[in-house]
PDB file of C-alpha atoms and ligand atoms in Angstrom:
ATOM      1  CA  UNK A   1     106.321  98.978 117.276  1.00 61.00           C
ATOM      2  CA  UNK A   2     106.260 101.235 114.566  1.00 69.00           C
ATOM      3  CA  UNK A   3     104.853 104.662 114.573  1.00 85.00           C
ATOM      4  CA  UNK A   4     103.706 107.816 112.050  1.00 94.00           C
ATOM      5  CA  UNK A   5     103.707 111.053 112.994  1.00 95.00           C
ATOM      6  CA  UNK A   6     101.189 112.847 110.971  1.00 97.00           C
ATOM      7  CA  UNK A   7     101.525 115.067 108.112  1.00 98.00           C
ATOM      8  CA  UNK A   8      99.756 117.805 107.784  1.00 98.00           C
ATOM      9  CA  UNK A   9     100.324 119.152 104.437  1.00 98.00           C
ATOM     10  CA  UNK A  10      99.000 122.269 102.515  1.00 98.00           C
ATOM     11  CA  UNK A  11      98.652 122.585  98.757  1.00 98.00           C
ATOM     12  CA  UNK A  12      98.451 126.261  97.558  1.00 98.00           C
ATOM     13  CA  UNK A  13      97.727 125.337  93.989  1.00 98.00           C
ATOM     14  CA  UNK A  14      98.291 128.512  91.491  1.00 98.00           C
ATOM     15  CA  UNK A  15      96.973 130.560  94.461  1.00 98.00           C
ATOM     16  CA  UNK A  16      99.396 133.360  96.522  1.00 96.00           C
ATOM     17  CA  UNK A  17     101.985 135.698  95.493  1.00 98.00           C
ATOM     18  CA  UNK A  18     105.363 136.824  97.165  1.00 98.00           C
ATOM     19  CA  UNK A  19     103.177 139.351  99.580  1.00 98.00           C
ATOM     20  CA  UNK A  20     100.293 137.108 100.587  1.00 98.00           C
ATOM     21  CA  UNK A  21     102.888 133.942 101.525  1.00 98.00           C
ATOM     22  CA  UNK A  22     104.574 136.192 103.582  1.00 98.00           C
ATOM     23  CA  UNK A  23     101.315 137.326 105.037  1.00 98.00           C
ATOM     24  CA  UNK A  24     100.615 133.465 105.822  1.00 98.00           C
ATOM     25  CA  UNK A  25     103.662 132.801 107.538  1.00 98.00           C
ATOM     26  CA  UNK A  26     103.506 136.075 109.690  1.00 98.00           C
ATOM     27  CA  UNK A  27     100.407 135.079 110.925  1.00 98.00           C
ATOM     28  CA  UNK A  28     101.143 131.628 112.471  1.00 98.00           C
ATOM     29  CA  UNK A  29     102.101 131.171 115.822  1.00 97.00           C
ATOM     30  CA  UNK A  30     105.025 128.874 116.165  1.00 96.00           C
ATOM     31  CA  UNK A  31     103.289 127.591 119.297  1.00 95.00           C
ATOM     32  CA  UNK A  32     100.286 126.451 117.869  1.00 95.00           C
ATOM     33  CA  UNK A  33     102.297 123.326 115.970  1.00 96.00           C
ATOM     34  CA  UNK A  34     103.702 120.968 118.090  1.00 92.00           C
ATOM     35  CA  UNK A  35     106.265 118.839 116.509  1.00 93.00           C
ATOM     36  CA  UNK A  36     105.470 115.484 118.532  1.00 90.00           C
ATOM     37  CA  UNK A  37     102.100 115.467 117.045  1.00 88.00           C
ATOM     38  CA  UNK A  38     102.962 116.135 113.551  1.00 96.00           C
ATOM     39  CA  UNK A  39     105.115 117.284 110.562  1.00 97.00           C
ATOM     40  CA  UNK A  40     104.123 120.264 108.775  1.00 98.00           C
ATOM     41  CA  UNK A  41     103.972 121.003 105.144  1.00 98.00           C
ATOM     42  CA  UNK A  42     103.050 123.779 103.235  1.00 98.00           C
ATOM     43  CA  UNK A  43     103.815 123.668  98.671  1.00 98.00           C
ATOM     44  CA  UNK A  44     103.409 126.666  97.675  1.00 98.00           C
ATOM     45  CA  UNK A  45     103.532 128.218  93.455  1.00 98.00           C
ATOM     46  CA  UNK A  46     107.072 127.812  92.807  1.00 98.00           C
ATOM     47  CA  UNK A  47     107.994 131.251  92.667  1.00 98.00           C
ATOM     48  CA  UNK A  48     106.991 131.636  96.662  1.00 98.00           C
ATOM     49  CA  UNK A  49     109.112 128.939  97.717  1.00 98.00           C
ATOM     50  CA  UNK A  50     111.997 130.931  98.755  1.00 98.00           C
ATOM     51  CA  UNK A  51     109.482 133.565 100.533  1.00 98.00           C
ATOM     52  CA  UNK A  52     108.236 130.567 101.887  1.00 98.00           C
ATOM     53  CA  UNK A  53     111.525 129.561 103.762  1.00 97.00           C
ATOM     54  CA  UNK A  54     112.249 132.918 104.697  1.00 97.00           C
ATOM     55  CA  UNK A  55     109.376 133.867 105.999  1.00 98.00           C
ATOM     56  CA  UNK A  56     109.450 130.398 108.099  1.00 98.00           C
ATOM     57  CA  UNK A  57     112.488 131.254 109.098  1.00 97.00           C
ATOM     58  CA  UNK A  58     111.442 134.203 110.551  1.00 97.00           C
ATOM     59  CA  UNK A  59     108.891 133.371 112.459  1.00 95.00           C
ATOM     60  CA  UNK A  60     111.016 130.241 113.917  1.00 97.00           C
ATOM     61  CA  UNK A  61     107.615 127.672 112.376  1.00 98.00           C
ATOM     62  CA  UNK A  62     108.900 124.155 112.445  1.00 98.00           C
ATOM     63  CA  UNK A  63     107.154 123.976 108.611  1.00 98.00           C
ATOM     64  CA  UNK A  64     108.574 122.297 106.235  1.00 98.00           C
ATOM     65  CA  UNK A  65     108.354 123.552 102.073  1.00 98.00           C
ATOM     66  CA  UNK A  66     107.567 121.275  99.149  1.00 98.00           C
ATOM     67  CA  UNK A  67     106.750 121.916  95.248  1.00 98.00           C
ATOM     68  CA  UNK A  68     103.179 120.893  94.013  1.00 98.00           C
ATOM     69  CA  UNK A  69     105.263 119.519  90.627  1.00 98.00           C
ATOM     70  CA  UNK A  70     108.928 118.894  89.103  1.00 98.00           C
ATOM     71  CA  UNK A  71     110.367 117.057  86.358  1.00 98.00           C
ATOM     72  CA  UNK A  72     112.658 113.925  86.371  1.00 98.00           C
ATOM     73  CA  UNK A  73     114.748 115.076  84.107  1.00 98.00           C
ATOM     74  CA  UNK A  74     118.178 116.526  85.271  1.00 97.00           C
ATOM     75  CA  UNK A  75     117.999 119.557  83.077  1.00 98.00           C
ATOM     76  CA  UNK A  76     117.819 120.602  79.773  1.00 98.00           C
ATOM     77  CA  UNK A  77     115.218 121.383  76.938  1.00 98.00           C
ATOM     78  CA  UNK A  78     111.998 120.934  79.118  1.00 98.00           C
ATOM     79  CA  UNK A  79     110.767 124.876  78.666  1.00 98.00           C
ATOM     80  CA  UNK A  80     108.297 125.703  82.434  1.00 96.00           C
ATOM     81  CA  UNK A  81     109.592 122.679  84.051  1.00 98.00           C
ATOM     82  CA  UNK A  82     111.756 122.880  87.415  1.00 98.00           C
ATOM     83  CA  UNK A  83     113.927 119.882  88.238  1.00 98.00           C
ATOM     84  CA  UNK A  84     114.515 118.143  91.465  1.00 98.00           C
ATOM     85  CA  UNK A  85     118.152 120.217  92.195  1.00 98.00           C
ATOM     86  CA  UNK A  86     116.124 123.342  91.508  1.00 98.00           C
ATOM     87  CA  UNK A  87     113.786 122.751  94.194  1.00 98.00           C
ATOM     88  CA  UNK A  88     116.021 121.738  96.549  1.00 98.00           C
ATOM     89  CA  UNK A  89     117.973 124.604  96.013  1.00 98.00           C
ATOM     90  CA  UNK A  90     115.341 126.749  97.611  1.00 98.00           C
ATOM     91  CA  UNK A  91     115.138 124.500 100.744  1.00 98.00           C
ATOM     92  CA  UNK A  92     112.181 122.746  99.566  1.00 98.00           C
ATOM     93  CA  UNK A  93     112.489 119.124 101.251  1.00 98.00           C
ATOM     94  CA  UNK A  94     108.970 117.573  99.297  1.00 98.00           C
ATOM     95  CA  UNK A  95     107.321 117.302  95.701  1.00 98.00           C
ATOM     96  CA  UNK A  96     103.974 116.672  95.144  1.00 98.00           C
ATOM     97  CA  UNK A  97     103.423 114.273  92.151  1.00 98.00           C
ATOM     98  CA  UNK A  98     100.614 112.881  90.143  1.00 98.00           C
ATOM     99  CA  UNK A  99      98.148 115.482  91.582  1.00 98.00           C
ATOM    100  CA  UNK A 100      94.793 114.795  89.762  1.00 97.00           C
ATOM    101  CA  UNK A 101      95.130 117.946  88.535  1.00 97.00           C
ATOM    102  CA  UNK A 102      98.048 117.441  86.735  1.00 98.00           C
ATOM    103  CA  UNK A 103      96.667 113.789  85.733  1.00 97.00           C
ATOM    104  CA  UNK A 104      93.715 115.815  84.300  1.00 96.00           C
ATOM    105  CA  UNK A 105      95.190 118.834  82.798  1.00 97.00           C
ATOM    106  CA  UNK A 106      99.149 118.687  82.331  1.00 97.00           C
ATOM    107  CA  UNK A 107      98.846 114.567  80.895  1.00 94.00           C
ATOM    108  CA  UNK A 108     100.744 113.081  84.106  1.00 97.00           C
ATOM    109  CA  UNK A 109     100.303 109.526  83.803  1.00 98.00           C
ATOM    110  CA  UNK A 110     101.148 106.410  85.790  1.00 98.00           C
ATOM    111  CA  UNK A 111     104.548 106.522  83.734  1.00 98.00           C
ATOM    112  CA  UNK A 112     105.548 109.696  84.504  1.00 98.00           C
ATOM    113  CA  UNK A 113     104.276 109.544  88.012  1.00 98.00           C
ATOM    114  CA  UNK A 114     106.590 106.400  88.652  1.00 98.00           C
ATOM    115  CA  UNK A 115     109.797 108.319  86.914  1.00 98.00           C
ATOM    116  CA  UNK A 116     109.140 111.245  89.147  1.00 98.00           C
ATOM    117  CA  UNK A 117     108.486 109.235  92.117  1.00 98.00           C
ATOM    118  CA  UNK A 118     112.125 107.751  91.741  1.00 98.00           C
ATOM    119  CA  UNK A 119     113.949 111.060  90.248  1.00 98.00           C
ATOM    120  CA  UNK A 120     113.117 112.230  93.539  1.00 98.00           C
ATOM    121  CA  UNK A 121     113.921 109.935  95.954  1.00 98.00           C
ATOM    122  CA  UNK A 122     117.347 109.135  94.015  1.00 97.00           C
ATOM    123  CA  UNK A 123     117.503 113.142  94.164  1.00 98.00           C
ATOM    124  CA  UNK A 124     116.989 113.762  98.586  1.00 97.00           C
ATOM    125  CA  UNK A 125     113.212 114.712  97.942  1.00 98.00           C
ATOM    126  CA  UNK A 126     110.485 113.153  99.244  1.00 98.00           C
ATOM    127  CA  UNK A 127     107.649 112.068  96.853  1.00 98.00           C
ATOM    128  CA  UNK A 128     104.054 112.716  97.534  1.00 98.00           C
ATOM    129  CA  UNK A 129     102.674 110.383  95.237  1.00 98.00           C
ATOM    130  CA  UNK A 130      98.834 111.221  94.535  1.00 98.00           C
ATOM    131  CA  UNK A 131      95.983 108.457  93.433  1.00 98.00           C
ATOM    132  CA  UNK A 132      92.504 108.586  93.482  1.00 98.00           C
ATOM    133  CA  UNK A 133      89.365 107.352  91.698  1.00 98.00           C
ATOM    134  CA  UNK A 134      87.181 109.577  89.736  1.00 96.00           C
ATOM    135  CA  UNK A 135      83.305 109.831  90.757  1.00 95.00           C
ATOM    136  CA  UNK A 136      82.463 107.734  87.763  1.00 95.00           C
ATOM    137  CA  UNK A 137      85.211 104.984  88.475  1.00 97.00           C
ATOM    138  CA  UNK A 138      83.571 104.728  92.302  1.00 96.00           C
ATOM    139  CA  UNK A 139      80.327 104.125  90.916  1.00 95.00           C
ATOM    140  CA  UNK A 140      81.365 101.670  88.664  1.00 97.00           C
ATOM    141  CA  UNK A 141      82.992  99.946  91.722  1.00 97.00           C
ATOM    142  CA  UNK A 142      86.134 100.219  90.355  1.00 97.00           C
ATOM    143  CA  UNK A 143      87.835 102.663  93.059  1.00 98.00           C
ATOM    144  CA  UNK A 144      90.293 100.238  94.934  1.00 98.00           C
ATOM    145  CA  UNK A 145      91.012  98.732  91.441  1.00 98.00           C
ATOM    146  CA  UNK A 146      92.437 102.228  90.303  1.00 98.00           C
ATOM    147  CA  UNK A 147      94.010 103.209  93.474  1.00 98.00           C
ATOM    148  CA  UNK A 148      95.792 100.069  93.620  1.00 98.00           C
ATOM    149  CA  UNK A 149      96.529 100.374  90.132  1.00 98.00           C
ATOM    150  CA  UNK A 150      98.153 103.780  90.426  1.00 98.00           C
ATOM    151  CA  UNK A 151      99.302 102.883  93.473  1.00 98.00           C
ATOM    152  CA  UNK A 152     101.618  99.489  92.012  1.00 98.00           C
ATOM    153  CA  UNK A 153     103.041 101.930  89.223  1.00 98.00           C
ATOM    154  CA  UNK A 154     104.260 105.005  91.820  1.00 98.00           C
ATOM    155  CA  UNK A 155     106.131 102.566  93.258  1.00 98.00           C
ATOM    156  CA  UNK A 156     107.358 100.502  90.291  1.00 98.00           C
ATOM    157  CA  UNK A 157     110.624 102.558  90.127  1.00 98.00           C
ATOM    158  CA  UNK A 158     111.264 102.839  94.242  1.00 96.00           C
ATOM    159  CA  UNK A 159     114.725 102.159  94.716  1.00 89.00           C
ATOM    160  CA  UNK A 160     115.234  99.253  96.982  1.00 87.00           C
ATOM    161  CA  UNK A 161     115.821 100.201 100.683  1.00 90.00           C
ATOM    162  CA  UNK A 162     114.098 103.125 100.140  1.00 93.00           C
ATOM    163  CA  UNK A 163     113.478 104.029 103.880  1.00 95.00           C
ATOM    164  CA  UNK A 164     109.931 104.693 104.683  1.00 96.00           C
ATOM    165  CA  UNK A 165     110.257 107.887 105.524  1.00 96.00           C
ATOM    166  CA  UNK A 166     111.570 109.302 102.537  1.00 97.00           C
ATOM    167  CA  UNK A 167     108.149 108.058 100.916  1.00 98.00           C
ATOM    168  CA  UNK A 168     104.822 109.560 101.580  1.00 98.00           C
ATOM    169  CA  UNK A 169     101.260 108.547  99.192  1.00 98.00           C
ATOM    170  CA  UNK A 170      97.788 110.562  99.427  1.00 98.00           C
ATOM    171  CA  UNK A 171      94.404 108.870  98.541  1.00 98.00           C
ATOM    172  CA  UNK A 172      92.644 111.494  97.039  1.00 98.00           C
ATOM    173  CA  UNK A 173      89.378 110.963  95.074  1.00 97.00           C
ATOM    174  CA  UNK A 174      89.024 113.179  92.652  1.00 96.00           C
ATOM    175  CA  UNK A 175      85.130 113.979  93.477  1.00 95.00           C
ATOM    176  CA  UNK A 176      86.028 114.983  96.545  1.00 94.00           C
ATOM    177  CA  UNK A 177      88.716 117.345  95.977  1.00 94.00           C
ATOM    178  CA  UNK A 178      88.090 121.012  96.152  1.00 89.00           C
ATOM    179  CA  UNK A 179      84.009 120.161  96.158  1.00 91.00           C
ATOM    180  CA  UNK A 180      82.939 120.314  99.808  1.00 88.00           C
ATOM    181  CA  UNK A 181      82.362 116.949  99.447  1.00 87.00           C
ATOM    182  CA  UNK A 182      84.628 114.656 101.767  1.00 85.00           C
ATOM    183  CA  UNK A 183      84.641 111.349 101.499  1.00 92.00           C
ATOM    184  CA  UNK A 184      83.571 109.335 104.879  1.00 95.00           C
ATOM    185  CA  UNK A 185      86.324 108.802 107.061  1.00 97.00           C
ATOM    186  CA  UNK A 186      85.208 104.945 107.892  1.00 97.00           C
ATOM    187  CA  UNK A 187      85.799 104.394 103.561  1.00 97.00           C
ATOM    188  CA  UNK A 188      88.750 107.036 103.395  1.00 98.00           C
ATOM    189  CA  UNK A 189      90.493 104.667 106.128  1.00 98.00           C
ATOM    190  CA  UNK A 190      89.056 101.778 104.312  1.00 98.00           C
ATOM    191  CA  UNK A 191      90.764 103.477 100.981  1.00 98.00           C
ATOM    192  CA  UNK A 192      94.018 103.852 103.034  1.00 98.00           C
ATOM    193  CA  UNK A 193      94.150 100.655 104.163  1.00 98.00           C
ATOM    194  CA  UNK A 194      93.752  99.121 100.499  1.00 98.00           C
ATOM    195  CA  UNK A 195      97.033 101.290  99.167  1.00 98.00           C
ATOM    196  CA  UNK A 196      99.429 100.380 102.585  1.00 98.00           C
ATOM    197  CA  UNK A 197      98.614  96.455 101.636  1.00 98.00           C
ATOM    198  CA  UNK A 198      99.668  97.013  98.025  1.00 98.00           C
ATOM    199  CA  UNK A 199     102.702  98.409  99.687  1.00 97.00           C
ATOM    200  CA  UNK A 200     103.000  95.853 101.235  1.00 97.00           C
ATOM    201  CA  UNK A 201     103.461  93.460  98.524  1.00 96.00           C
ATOM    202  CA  UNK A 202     105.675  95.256  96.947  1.00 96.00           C
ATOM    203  CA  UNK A 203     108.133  97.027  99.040  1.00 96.00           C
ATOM    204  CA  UNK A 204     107.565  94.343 102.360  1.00 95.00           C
ATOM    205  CA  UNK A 205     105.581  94.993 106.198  1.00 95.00           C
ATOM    206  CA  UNK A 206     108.792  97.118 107.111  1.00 95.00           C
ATOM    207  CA  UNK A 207     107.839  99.621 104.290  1.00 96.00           C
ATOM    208  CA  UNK A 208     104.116  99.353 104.458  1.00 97.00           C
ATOM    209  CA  UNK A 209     104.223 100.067 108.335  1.00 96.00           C
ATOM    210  CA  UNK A 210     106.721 103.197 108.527  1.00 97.00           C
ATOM    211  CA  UNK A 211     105.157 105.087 105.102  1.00 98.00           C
ATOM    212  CA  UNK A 212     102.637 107.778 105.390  1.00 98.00           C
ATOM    213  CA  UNK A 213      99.286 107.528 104.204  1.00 98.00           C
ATOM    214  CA  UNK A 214      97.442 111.262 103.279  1.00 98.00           C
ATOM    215  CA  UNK A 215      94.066 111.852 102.942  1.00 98.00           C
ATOM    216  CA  UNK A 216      93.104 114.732 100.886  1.00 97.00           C
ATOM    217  CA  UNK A 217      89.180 115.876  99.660  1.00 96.00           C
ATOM    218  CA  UNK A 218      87.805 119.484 101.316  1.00 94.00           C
ATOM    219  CA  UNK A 219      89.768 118.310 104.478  1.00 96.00           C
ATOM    220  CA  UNK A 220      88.328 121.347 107.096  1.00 96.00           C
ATOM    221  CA  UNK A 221      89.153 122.198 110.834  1.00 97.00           C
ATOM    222  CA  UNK A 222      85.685 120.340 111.655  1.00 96.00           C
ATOM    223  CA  UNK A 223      86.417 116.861 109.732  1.00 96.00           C
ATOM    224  CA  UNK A 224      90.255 117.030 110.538  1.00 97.00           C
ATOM    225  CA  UNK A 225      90.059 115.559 113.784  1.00 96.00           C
ATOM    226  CA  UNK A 226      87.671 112.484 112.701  1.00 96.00           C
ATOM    227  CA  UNK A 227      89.747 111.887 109.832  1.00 97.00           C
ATOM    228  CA  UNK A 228      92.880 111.566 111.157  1.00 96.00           C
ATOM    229  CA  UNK A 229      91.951 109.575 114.238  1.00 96.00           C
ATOM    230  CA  UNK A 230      91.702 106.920 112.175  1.00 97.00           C
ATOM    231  CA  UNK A 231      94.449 103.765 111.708  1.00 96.00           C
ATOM    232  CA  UNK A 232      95.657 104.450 108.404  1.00 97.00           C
ATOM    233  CA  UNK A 233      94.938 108.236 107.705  1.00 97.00           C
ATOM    234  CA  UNK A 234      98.490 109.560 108.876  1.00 97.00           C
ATOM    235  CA  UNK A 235      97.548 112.870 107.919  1.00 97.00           C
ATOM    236  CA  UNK A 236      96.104 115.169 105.358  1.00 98.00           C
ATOM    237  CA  UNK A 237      97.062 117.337 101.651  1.00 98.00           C
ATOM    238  CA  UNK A 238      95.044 119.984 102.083  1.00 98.00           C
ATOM    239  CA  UNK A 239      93.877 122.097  99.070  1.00 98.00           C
ATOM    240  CA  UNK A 240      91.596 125.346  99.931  1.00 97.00           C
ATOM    241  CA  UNK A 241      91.706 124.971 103.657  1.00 97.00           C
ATOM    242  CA  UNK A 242      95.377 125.365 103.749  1.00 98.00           C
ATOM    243  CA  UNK A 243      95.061 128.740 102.019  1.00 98.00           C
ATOM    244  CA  UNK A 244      93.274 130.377 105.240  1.00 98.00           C
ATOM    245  CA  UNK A 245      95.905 130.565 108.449  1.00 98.00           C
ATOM    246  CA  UNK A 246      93.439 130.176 110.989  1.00 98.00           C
ATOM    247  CA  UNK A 247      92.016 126.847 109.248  1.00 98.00           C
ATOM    248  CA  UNK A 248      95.707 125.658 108.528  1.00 98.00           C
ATOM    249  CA  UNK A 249      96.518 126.284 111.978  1.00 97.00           C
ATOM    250  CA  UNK A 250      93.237 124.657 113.385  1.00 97.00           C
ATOM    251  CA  UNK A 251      93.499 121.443 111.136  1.00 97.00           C
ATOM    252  CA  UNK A 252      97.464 121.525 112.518  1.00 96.00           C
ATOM    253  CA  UNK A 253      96.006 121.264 115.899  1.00 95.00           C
ATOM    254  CA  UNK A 254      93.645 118.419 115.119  1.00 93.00           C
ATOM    255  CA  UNK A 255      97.031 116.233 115.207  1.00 88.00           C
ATOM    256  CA  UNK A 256      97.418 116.601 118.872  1.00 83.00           C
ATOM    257  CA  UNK A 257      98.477 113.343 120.818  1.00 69.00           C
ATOM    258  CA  UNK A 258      97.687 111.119 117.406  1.00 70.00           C
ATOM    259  CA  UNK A 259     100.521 109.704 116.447  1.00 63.00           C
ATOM    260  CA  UNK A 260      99.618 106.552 115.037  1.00 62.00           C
ATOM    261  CA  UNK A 261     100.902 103.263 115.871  1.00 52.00           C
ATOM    262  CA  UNK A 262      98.088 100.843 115.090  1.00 41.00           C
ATOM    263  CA  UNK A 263      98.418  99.325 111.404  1.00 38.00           C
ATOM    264  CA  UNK A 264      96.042  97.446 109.412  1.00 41.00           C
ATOM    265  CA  UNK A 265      99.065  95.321 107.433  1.00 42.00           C
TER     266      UNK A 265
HETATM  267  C1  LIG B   1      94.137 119.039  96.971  1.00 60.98           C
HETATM  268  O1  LIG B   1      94.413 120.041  96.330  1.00 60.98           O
HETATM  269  O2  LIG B   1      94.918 118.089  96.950  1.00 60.98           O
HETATM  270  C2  LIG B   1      92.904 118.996  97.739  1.00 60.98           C
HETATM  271  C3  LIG B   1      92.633 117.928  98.431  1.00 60.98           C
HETATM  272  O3  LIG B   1      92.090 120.112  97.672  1.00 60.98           O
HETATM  273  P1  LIG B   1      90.857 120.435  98.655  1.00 60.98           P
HETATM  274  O4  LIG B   1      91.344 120.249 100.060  1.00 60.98           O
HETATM  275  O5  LIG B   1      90.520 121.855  98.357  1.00 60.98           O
HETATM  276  O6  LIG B   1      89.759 119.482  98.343  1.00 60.98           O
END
């Protein structure tokens, strides 16, 4: 039977500076994240990603680093962007990509989303591909419609025998990220469900069954637990809450004995 460890995985945003990562990682307690009940994540601004890593290394915290962007261009004329042997080079094993926030603001689109999505993979990083419906796309009924939409073109470009674990997707609907407002768990499962049958069809049960499944919308230490308890929420990406130590660290905790192994596909 197939299982998935959770993921519990923290986007900074353009919040922290050299001296208040540091501060972050000083403050955990290796003891408090137990690797048989999840991975850890934490994508910082790029410019803490090496204080990131040393300060993990440090403190001996089995957390793992990621960027919340990159380019899939090798290199060359593309002025602010960082490319996927930069990251790597700081020790940086995931890249967030097609954040809403970069959808909304920086033009990401389903093209460049599936161009990242396979830049990295081809490149040793591992992909956190973002969808999500906006509030006006739920009410209009059209949320699995988009999700599967976006969904179908993150993976267009997967290279074939992409191993599951080198793949990892987050449902996030956009009116539910950094509002307070989470979406219920029963539909956020639901949601999850939807975007592991689309992969499904088009990567095969092998693929659908090993890749992890985020959910991420004002994920908190007191809707962690529910959330991830169910079938196809493998985890969270976890915006403001992951900015706070003692919330990372409690929402870490929520993971305990919940590796999944039920499946919906
Ligand atoms: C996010 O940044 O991806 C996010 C889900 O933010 P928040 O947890 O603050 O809603």
């Amino acid at each position: 039977m197939t299982t998935r460890k959770h993921l519990i995985a923290g986007n900074w945003k353009m919040n922290g500076t050299q001296a208040s990562t540091t501060e972050f990682f000083n403050s955990l307690n290796p003891a408090d994240f137990c690797t048989q009940s999840a991975d850890y994540l934490i994508c910082p601004p790029a410019t803490c990603l090496h204080t990131a890593q040393d300060a993990i290394s440090g403190q001996k915290l089995p957390i793992a680093t990621g960027s919340q962007t990159m380019d899939y261009h090798e290199s060359g004329a593309y002025t602010g962007e960082l490319s996927t042997d930069m990251i790597l080079e700081t020790g940086a094993t995931h890249a967030i990509i097609g954040h809403s926030e970069r959808r909304q603001y920086y033009n990401e689109t389903d093209d460049t989303v599936s161009q990242k999505v396979e830049a990295a993979i081809n490149a040793g990083l591992i992909p956190i591909a973002c969808v999500g419906e906006t509030l006006d796309e739920r009410d209009a009924g059209q949320a699995d419609t988009i999700v599967t939409t976006q969904t179908q073109h993150a993976l267009s470009r997967v290279p074939k025998g992409t191993c599951p674990s080198k793949l990892v997707i987050a449902y996030e609907p956009v009116w539910a990220i950094g509002t307070g407002k989470t979406c219920d768990s029963a539909e956020a499962n639901r949601v999850c469900g939807v975007i592991r049958a689309t992969v499904a069809r088009l990567l095969g049960d092998d693929v659908a069954n090993g890749v992890r499944i985020l959910y991420g919308g004002s994920v908190k230490p007191g809707n962690a637990a529910e959330l991830f308890g169910l079938p196809d929420i493998d985890g969270g990406l976890i915006g403001g809450a992951s900015l706070k130590a003692t919330d990372y660290t409690d929402i870490a905790k929520a993971t305990a004995g919940l590796t999944q192994t039920a499946c919906s596909v």
